[in-house]
Amino acid sequence: MVSFTFFSLLVSTQLALVLAAPTTPTFPANGKFDYQIGAPYTPAAGVKVVERDHSQSPAAGLFNICYLNAFQTQPEEKSFWTSSPNKDLLLLTKAGALFEDKDWKGEYFLDTTTDAKRQRIATILNGWIDQCADKGFNAIEPDNLDTFTRSKGLLTADNNLALAKLFTDHAHSRGLLVAQKNTGGELGSKGKAQAGFDFAVAEECNEYDECGSYTDVYGAKVIEIEYTDADDASANFKAACKARGSSISVILRDRQVVASSAKAYHYEEC
């Protein structure tokens, strides 16, 4: 027979675990979005969702997404990744050189080809995710999931999804939602099914006619970003707003996502 004291202790322990568990936030579908990963600034009236770099602080009172470059490095991180003990976590070309992003100089692909390397990369990323959680962010956006499409066959979708599963599980344990960044056409529903992504951030999906690959999986939990340097950007953005502006957040931004005080700044929303 279970004693009353033991039963009380068991109930108290279970209650403590429930109370200690982080509360999973609700993604504000079709909430007005501002992409501030280049530099933070005061959000405009009506903005409900803001994304900023993990080195920055969240915007008070809004749903905040924390940006991480999860599958390749940032230029300012070069010494961190190229020195021991992290150097072997960088992908090498067949010629033995660091695999550099051809469009973003100083950014190098991470090597996700083995479980051992993925575990070590995830340990680093999870530390940054903890910082996001501790600062009060509600979600993370792990960028460059699509390195497998640009690696000349050295990486696979399953390599990158296996890494994503590691840090997505950790983020969820800290009460953070996780975005699938791009790759809708390449992954379909695999990102949600295998890695556990909660919503999507899609760049230029109207430009490349692939927005349905995101909304088919995530419904209204999609953020669409079109850019001003696209061909016929104004018409492209108007078409995006007409097609989806009433159901998901669609914005038009400058490619460098600079601060609102900068000359190159551009922001429109449907």
Tab-separated table of C-alpha atoms in Angstrom:
chain	number	residue	atom	x	y	z
A	1	MET	CA	0.000	0.000	0.000
A	2	VAL	CA	1.391	3.428	-1.005
A	3	SER	CA	1.755	5.731	1.973
A	4	PHE	CA	0.105	9.137	1.993
A	5	THR	CA	3.524	10.772	2.481
A	6	PHE	CA	4.980	9.019	-0.573
A	7	PHE	CA	1.905	9.870	-2.665
A	8	SER	CA	2.110	13.538	-1.646
A	9	LEU	CA	5.821	13.610	-2.519
A	10	LEU	CA	5.126	12.032	-5.917
A	11	VAL	CA	2.387	14.566	-6.724
A	12	SER	CA	4.574	17.449	-5.557
A	13	THR	CA	7.455	16.255	-7.738
A	14	GLN	CA	5.260	15.919	-10.812
A	15	LEU	CA	3.747	19.353	-10.213
A	16	ALA	CA	7.212	20.882	-9.879
A	17	LEU	CA	8.255	19.350	-13.201
A	18	VAL	CA	5.168	20.735	-14.918
A	19	LEU	CA	5.721	24.195	-13.461
A	20	ALA	CA	9.414	24.113	-14.450
A	21	ALA	CA	8.693	23.202	-18.065
A	22	PRO	CA	8.883	26.226	-20.398
A	23	THR	CA	5.671	27.459	-21.968
A	24	THR	CA	5.608	26.967	-25.733
A	25	PRO	CA	4.663	30.260	-27.404
A	26	THR	CA	1.972	30.592	-30.053
A	27	PHE	CA	3.187	31.754	-33.433
A	28	PRO	CA	1.250	34.910	-34.472
A	29	ALA	CA	0.149	33.789	-37.935
A	30	ASN	CA	-0.119	36.702	-40.387
A	31	GLY	CA	1.218	39.097	-37.764
A	32	LYS	CA	2.931	42.145	-39.281
A	33	PHE	CA	6.640	41.232	-39.545
A	34	ASP	CA	9.874	43.237	-39.578
A	35	TYR	CA	13.197	41.660	-40.592
A	36	GLN	CA	15.960	43.384	-38.599
A	37	ILE	CA	18.867	40.945	-38.821
A	38	GLY	CA	21.170	43.591	-40.328
A	39	ALA	CA	20.674	46.106	-37.528
A	40	PRO	CA	18.007	46.639	-34.851
A	41	TYR	CA	15.747	49.707	-34.710
A	42	THR	CA	12.421	50.686	-33.164
A	43	PRO	CA	9.649	48.700	-34.905
A	44	ALA	CA	6.929	50.631	-36.704
A	45	ALA	CA	3.402	50.819	-35.340
A	46	GLY	CA	1.441	47.632	-35.837
A	47	VAL	CA	4.463	45.328	-36.027
A	48	LYS	CA	3.839	42.142	-34.051
A	49	VAL	CA	6.817	39.983	-35.050
A	50	VAL	CA	10.463	41.074	-35.154
A	51	GLU	CA	13.559	39.119	-36.082
A	52	ARG	CA	17.001	40.145	-34.846
A	53	ASP	CA	20.472	38.622	-34.693
A	54	HIS	CA	21.290	36.487	-31.660
A	55	SER	CA	23.867	39.087	-30.588
A	56	GLN	CA	21.063	41.647	-30.148
A	57	SER	CA	18.203	41.976	-27.668
A	58	PRO	CA	14.516	41.310	-28.425
A	59	ALA	CA	11.975	44.095	-28.969
A	60	ALA	CA	9.847	44.636	-25.883
A	61	GLY	CA	6.279	43.375	-26.001
A	62	LEU	CA	6.514	41.650	-29.398
A	63	PHE	CA	7.009	38.108	-30.690
A	64	ASN	CA	10.770	37.912	-31.258
A	65	ILE	CA	12.689	35.572	-33.545
A	66	CYS	CA	16.406	35.052	-32.920
A	67	TYR	CA	18.613	34.707	-36.026
A	68	LEU	CA	21.395	32.112	-36.106
A	69	ASN	CA	23.666	31.248	-39.028
A	70	ALA	CA	23.383	27.548	-38.264
A	71	PHE	CA	24.827	25.807	-41.317
A	72	GLN	CA	27.635	28.167	-42.267
A	73	THR	CA	29.743	30.744	-40.473
A	74	GLN	CA	29.540	34.504	-40.142
A	75	PRO	CA	32.576	36.548	-41.321
A	76	GLU	CA	33.267	37.872	-37.826
A	77	GLU	CA	33.373	34.277	-36.516
A	78	LYS	CA	36.222	33.123	-38.777
A	79	SER	CA	38.862	32.822	-36.052
A	80	PHE	CA	36.445	30.890	-33.837
A	81	TRP	CA	35.766	28.276	-36.520
A	82	THR	CA	39.199	28.074	-38.168
A	83	SER	CA	41.162	27.517	-34.953
A	84	SER	CA	41.437	24.354	-32.879
A	85	PRO	CA	39.269	22.552	-31.782
A	86	ASN	CA	36.638	23.654	-34.316
A	87	LYS	CA	38.593	23.704	-37.570
A	88	ASP	CA	37.567	20.190	-38.611
A	89	LEU	CA	33.903	21.219	-38.389
A	90	LEU	CA	34.291	23.271	-41.583
A	91	LEU	CA	33.519	21.622	-44.916
A	92	LEU	CA	36.411	21.224	-47.316
A	93	THR	CA	36.258	21.225	-51.098
A	94	LYS	CA	37.611	18.241	-53.021
A	95	ALA	CA	40.812	20.253	-53.403
A	96	GLY	CA	41.103	20.630	-49.626
A	97	ALA	CA	40.182	24.310	-49.329
A	98	LEU	CA	37.521	25.722	-47.039
A	99	PHE	CA	34.149	25.664	-48.819
A	100	GLU	CA	33.201	29.342	-49.052
A	101	ASP	CA	29.768	30.681	-49.979
A	102	LYS	CA	30.226	32.194	-53.440
A	103	ASP	CA	27.670	34.941	-52.764
A	104	TRP	CA	28.637	35.814	-49.191
A	105	LYS	CA	32.406	36.132	-48.898
A	106	GLY	CA	33.902	35.103	-45.584
A	107	GLU	CA	31.122	32.625	-44.839
A	108	TYR	CA	32.151	28.962	-44.803
A	109	PHE	CA	29.967	25.845	-44.880
A	110	LEU	CA	29.803	23.628	-41.794
A	111	ASP	CA	30.503	19.924	-42.261
A	112	THR	CA	27.340	18.008	-41.325
A	113	THR	CA	28.387	14.689	-42.894
A	114	THR	CA	28.924	12.654	-39.722
A	115	ASP	CA	27.005	12.254	-36.481
A	116	ALA	CA	30.113	13.084	-34.445
A	117	LYS	CA	30.541	16.421	-36.207
A	118	ARG	CA	26.824	17.191	-36.036
A	119	GLN	CA	26.845	16.586	-32.280
A	120	ARG	CA	29.763	18.982	-31.818
A	121	ILE	CA	28.204	21.662	-34.038
A	122	ALA	CA	24.907	21.295	-32.180
A	123	THR	CA	26.683	21.811	-28.857
A	124	ILE	CA	27.931	25.193	-30.111
A	125	LEU	CA	24.576	26.169	-31.627
A	126	ASN	CA	22.706	25.093	-28.513
A	127	GLY	CA	24.824	27.491	-26.480
A	128	TRP	CA	23.669	30.322	-28.736
A	129	ILE	CA	20.085	29.065	-28.516
A	130	ASP	CA	20.362	29.225	-24.730
A	131	GLN	CA	21.427	32.858	-25.070
A	132	CYS	CA	18.351	33.535	-27.219
A	133	ALA	CA	16.102	31.921	-24.627
A	134	ASP	CA	17.751	33.727	-21.723
A	135	LYS	CA	17.299	37.089	-23.480
A	136	GLY	CA	13.587	36.478	-23.916
A	137	PHE	CA	13.278	35.540	-27.600
A	138	ASN	CA	10.304	33.373	-28.579
A	139	ALA	CA	11.733	31.512	-31.569
A	140	ILE	CA	14.869	30.952	-33.617
A	141	GLU	CA	15.567	31.105	-37.340
A	142	PRO	CA	18.522	28.828	-38.196
A	143	ASP	CA	19.783	30.134	-41.543
A	144	ASN	CA	21.357	28.366	-44.516
A	145	LEU	CA	19.628	25.028	-44.157
A	146	ASP	CA	20.044	24.907	-47.937
A	147	THR	CA	23.846	24.475	-47.960
A	148	PHE	CA	23.258	20.934	-49.223
A	149	THR	CA	21.912	22.422	-52.482
A	150	ARG	CA	25.073	24.520	-52.944
A	151	SER	CA	27.758	22.096	-51.747
A	152	LYS	CA	28.463	20.407	-55.109
A	153	GLY	CA	27.212	17.104	-53.727
A	154	LEU	CA	29.348	17.106	-50.572
A	155	LEU	CA	26.355	17.534	-48.234
A	156	THR	CA	22.881	15.979	-48.312
A	157	ALA	CA	19.461	17.080	-47.145
A	158	ASP	CA	19.469	14.271	-44.585
A	159	ASN	CA	22.851	15.489	-43.233
A	160	ASN	CA	21.444	18.930	-42.567
A	161	LEU	CA	18.095	17.712	-41.260
A	162	ALA	CA	19.905	15.453	-38.783
A	163	LEU	CA	21.749	18.498	-37.407
A	164	ALA	CA	18.515	20.487	-37.407
A	165	LYS	CA	16.810	17.788	-35.344
A	166	LEU	CA	19.500	18.107	-32.664
A	167	PHE	CA	19.184	21.840	-32.172
A	168	THR	CA	15.418	21.934	-32.742
A	169	ASP	CA	14.896	19.464	-29.903
A	170	HIS	CA	17.068	21.648	-27.686
A	171	ALA	CA	15.235	24.822	-28.685
A	172	HIS	CA	11.898	23.189	-27.924
A	173	SER	CA	13.199	22.181	-24.494
A	174	ARG	CA	13.876	25.884	-23.862
A	175	GLY	CA	10.369	26.897	-24.972
A	176	LEU	CA	11.417	28.264	-28.376
A	177	LEU	CA	9.742	27.671	-31.728
A	178	VAL	CA	11.992	26.942	-34.717
A	179	ALA	CA	11.666	28.150	-38.297
A	180	GLN	CA	12.418	26.263	-41.472
A	181	LYS	CA	14.432	28.753	-43.523
A	182	ASN	CA	13.841	28.377	-47.276
A	183	THR	CA	14.231	24.909	-48.935
A	184	GLY	CA	10.467	24.464	-49.364
A	185	GLY	CA	10.769	23.102	-52.868
A	186	GLU	CA	13.644	20.798	-51.948
A	187	LEU	CA	12.223	19.388	-48.715
A	188	GLY	CA	8.439	19.550	-48.966
A	189	SER	CA	7.130	18.230	-45.648
A	190	LYS	CA	10.446	16.618	-44.600
A	191	GLY	CA	11.597	19.657	-42.642
A	192	LYS	CA	8.566	19.525	-40.375
A	193	ALA	CA	8.440	15.731	-40.195
A	194	GLN	CA	12.152	14.995	-39.661
A	195	ALA	CA	13.501	18.085	-37.909
A	196	GLY	CA	10.349	19.281	-36.139
A	197	PHE	CA	10.215	22.819	-37.549
A	198	ASP	CA	7.219	24.860	-36.370
A	199	PHE	CA	6.878	27.564	-39.029
A	200	ALA	CA	8.697	28.821	-42.118
A	201	VAL	CA	10.625	31.896	-43.223
A	202	ALA	CA	10.685	31.963	-47.020
A	203	GLU	CA	12.837	34.342	-49.025
A	204	GLU	CA	11.717	35.219	-52.556
A	205	CYS	CA	9.214	32.403	-52.848
A	206	ASN	CA	7.070	34.530	-55.152
A	207	GLU	CA	10.089	35.353	-57.293
A	208	TYR	CA	10.763	31.627	-57.725
A	209	ASP	CA	7.115	30.505	-57.724
A	210	GLU	CA	7.429	28.129	-54.763
A	211	CYS	CA	5.332	29.707	-51.990
A	212	GLY	CA	2.872	26.823	-52.056
A	213	SER	CA	5.605	24.450	-50.898
A	214	TYR	CA	5.605	26.364	-47.583
A	215	THR	CA	1.914	27.106	-47.107
A	216	ASP	CA	0.996	23.512	-47.998
A	217	VAL	CA	3.033	22.384	-44.970
A	218	TYR	CA	2.742	25.264	-42.495
A	219	GLY	CA	-0.519	26.930	-43.513
A	220	ALA	CA	-0.616	30.530	-42.262
A	221	LYS	CA	2.558	30.027	-40.193
A	222	VAL	CA	4.763	31.377	-42.973
A	223	ILE	CA	6.709	34.630	-43.267
A	224	GLU	CA	7.477	35.687	-46.841
A	225	ILE	CA	10.316	38.103	-47.615
A	226	GLU	CA	10.746	39.548	-51.099
A	227	TYR	CA	13.683	41.839	-51.986
A	228	THR	CA	14.017	45.133	-53.805
A	229	ASP	CA	16.865	43.946	-56.070
A	230	ALA	CA	14.727	41.256	-57.706
A	231	ASP	CA	13.682	41.638	-61.328
A	232	ASP	CA	10.654	43.946	-61.469
A	233	ALA	CA	10.564	43.974	-57.666
A	234	SER	CA	7.513	46.217	-57.354
A	235	ALA	CA	5.313	44.050	-59.588
A	236	ASN	CA	6.647	40.922	-57.910
A	237	PHE	CA	5.728	42.252	-54.476
A	238	LYS	CA	2.260	43.337	-55.608
A	239	ALA	CA	1.665	39.858	-56.998
A	240	ALA	CA	2.776	38.302	-53.698
A	241	CYS	CA	0.425	40.558	-51.733
A	242	LYS	CA	-2.489	39.763	-54.023
A	243	ALA	CA	-1.860	36.023	-53.788
A	244	ARG	CA	-1.119	35.647	-50.061
A	245	GLY	CA	-1.134	39.007	-48.290
A	246	SER	CA	-4.449	38.311	-46.586
A	247	SER	CA	-3.292	34.984	-45.094
A	248	ILE	CA	0.443	35.302	-44.308
A	249	SER	CA	2.864	38.130	-43.546
A	250	VAL	CA	4.536	39.335	-46.772
A	251	ILE	CA	7.168	42.085	-46.763
A	252	LEU	CA	9.531	43.780	-49.220
A	253	ARG	CA	12.995	44.607	-47.879
A	254	ASP	CA	16.403	45.757	-49.027
A	255	ARG	CA	18.813	42.829	-49.472
A	256	GLN	CA	21.212	43.987	-46.738
A	257	VAL	CA	18.316	44.549	-44.262
A	258	VAL	CA	19.931	47.737	-42.991
A	259	ALA	CA	18.668	49.960	-40.173
A	260	SER	CA	15.759	52.298	-40.843
A	261	SER	CA	18.116	55.294	-40.603
A	262	ALA	CA	20.282	54.056	-43.512
A	263	LYS	CA	19.869	55.418	-47.027
A	264	ALA	CA	19.431	51.946	-48.541
A	265	TYR	CA	16.623	51.019	-46.131
A	266	HIS	CA	13.390	49.793	-47.676
A	267	TYR	CA	10.380	48.235	-46.006
A	268	GLU	CA	6.877	47.562	-47.264
A	269	GLU	CA	4.198	45.189	-46.060
A	270	CYS	CA	0.922	44.131	-47.608
